[in-house]
Every structure is written in structure tokens, then in C-alpha cells.
Coordinates of C-alpha atoms in Angstrom, one line a residue:
N1 CA 124.0 5.3 68.8
D2 CA 120.2 4.6 69.1
T3 CA 119.3 1.8 71.4
M4 CA 116.2 0.2 72.8
L5 CA 116.9 -1.6 76.0
S6 CA 114.9 -3.9 78.1
P7 CA 114.8 -3.1 81.9
A8 CA 117.4 -5.8 82.6
S9 CA 119.8 -4.7 79.9
A10 CA 119.3 -1.0 80.7
A11 CA 120.7 -1.6 84.2
A12 CA 123.6 -3.6 82.9
S13 CA 124.3 -1.4 79.8
S14 CA 127.9 -0.8 79.2
G15 CA 127.5 2.8 78.0
P16 CA 129.4 5.9 79.0
A17 CA 130.6 6.4 82.6
L18 CA 127.7 6.8 85.0
E19 CA 128.2 10.6 85.4
N20 CA 127.9 11.1 81.6
F21 CA 124.2 10.4 81.1
K22 CA 120.9 12.1 81.6
N23 CA 117.7 10.1 82.1
I24 CA 114.4 11.9 81.0
L25 CA 111.1 10.2 81.9
L26 CA 108.1 11.1 79.7
V27 CA 104.6 10.7 81.2
G28 CA 101.1 11.7 80.1
K29 CA 97.8 10.7 78.8
T30 CA 97.4 8.3 75.8
G31 CA 97.8 10.3 72.6
A32 CA 99.4 13.4 74.3
G33 CA 102.6 13.1 72.2
K34 CA 105.1 11.4 74.5
S35 CA 106.7 9.4 71.7
F36 CA 106.7 12.4 69.4
L37 CA 108.5 14.5 72.1
G38 CA 110.9 11.6 72.7
N39 CA 111.8 11.6 69.0
L40 CA 112.3 15.4 69.1
L41 CA 114.7 15.1 72.1
L42 CA 116.7 12.3 70.5
G43 CA 116.8 14.0 67.1
R44 CA 115.5 10.9 65.3
D45 CA 112.6 8.6 64.9
A46 CA 113.4 6.3 67.8
F47 CA 109.9 5.7 69.2
V48 CA 106.9 4.7 67.1
S49 CA 104.6 7.7 67.0
S50 CA 101.0 8.2 65.8
D51 CA 98.5 11.0 65.4
D52 CA 95.7 8.7 66.8
M53 CA 94.4 8.9 70.4
E54 CA 95.1 5.2 70.8
S55 CA 98.1 4.0 72.7
V56 CA 101.2 3.2 70.6
T57 CA 103.7 2.6 73.4
M58 CA 103.0 -0.6 75.4
G59 CA 105.0 -0.6 78.6
C60 CA 108.1 1.5 79.1
Q61 CA 110.7 1.9 76.4
L62 CA 114.2 3.4 76.8
K63 CA 116.0 4.8 73.8
A64 CA 119.3 6.6 73.9
V65 CA 121.5 8.8 71.8
D66 CA 125.1 10.0 72.3
D67 CA 125.4 13.8 72.3
Y68 CA 129.1 14.1 71.4
K69 CA 129.0 17.9 71.5
R70 CA 128.1 17.8 75.2
G71 CA 129.8 14.5 76.0
V72 CA 126.7 12.9 77.4
E73 CA 124.3 10.1 76.6
L74 CA 120.7 11.2 76.5
R75 CA 118.4 8.4 77.7
V76 CA 114.6 9.0 77.1
I77 CA 112.2 6.7 78.8
C78 CA 108.7 6.8 77.3
T79 CA 105.9 5.3 79.4
A80 CA 102.6 3.8 78.3
G81 CA 99.8 6.4 78.3
L82 CA 97.8 7.2 81.4
L83 CA 94.1 6.6 81.1
D84 CA 94.7 4.1 78.3
T85 CA 91.2 2.6 77.6
S86 CA 92.5 -0.7 76.4
R87 CA 94.5 -1.5 79.6
T88 CA 93.5 -1.9 83.2
E89 CA 94.5 0.7 85.7
E90 CA 96.8 -1.9 87.4
E91 CA 98.5 -2.7 84.0
V92 CA 99.2 1.1 83.5
R93 CA 100.6 1.5 87.0
L94 CA 102.9 -1.5 86.6
S95 CA 104.2 -0.3 83.2
I96 CA 105.0 3.1 84.7
A97 CA 106.9 1.4 87.5
E98 CA 109.1 -0.3 84.9
F99 CA 111.1 2.9 84.6
A100 CA 112.7 2.2 88.0
K101 CA 114.3 -0.8 86.5
M102 CA 115.5 1.2 83.5
A103 CA 116.9 4.0 85.6
P104 CA 118.1 2.4 88.8
L105 CA 120.1 5.6 89.7
G106 CA 117.0 7.8 89.1
V107 CA 115.9 10.3 86.6
H108 CA 117.2 13.8 85.9
A109 CA 113.9 15.1 84.7
I110 CA 110.2 14.0 84.6
V111 CA 108.3 15.6 81.8
V112 CA 104.5 15.6 81.9
V113 CA 103.3 15.8 78.3
V114 CA 100.0 17.5 77.8
S115 CA 98.3 17.5 74.4
G116 CA 98.4 20.8 72.6
R117 CA 95.5 19.8 70.3

């Protein structure tokens, strides 16, 4: 079950019981590999990923996968890159704040992605 939800539908999602999910927020500079890491965590190509140093993710995106072995839904929220040269600082701040709408009950982990290049 791979889903991309808008902030409104993420809050209203009729997924597993509330105690059976984990929200993971990915933040980092543009080109650091947030989408790549999100895909690794989900075990599939859910986020568009690129080797470029240009931003691929515009705004926040939430993708989810059911982990039947552990009986939990894993929800990965990928934010737009920090220090994205094509967007204003205010646009980046607002896009990062979108995660609050996607995870109204909070996040279980915030992962700061740093490029290993």
C-alpha cells in the first residue's frame, strides 16, 4: 500500500488504528538524498529522486507503506530542501511547516539527511 497524501487527506486518512503507525520526517539541504532515503525506508521508489543538486521535492510529500511483519504503517514525510536556490527562504519555511498538517499527532523521528558525497 503506497500512498501519497495531501495534508488534508493525511489527517483524514482511514489507515490503521492510530497506535499502529510511525511518522518519520526527513529534512536536509537540497540534493542531500532525502527522497533516496525515503525510498530506502519504504522499500520502493515512492519519491522522485535525482542525483542532481537541484530540488526535486517541492513542498512536503507523505508516502506510506504497510509493514505487515511488524503490524505497522510506516509514513515517511519528505520535505523540500533547505537552502534551495530556486525558492525564497519564506517558501522553504512554509513548506517545512506543512508536515504539521500531515502528522497532526506528531512525528516519531526527525532525520537530518546530510550528503555523503
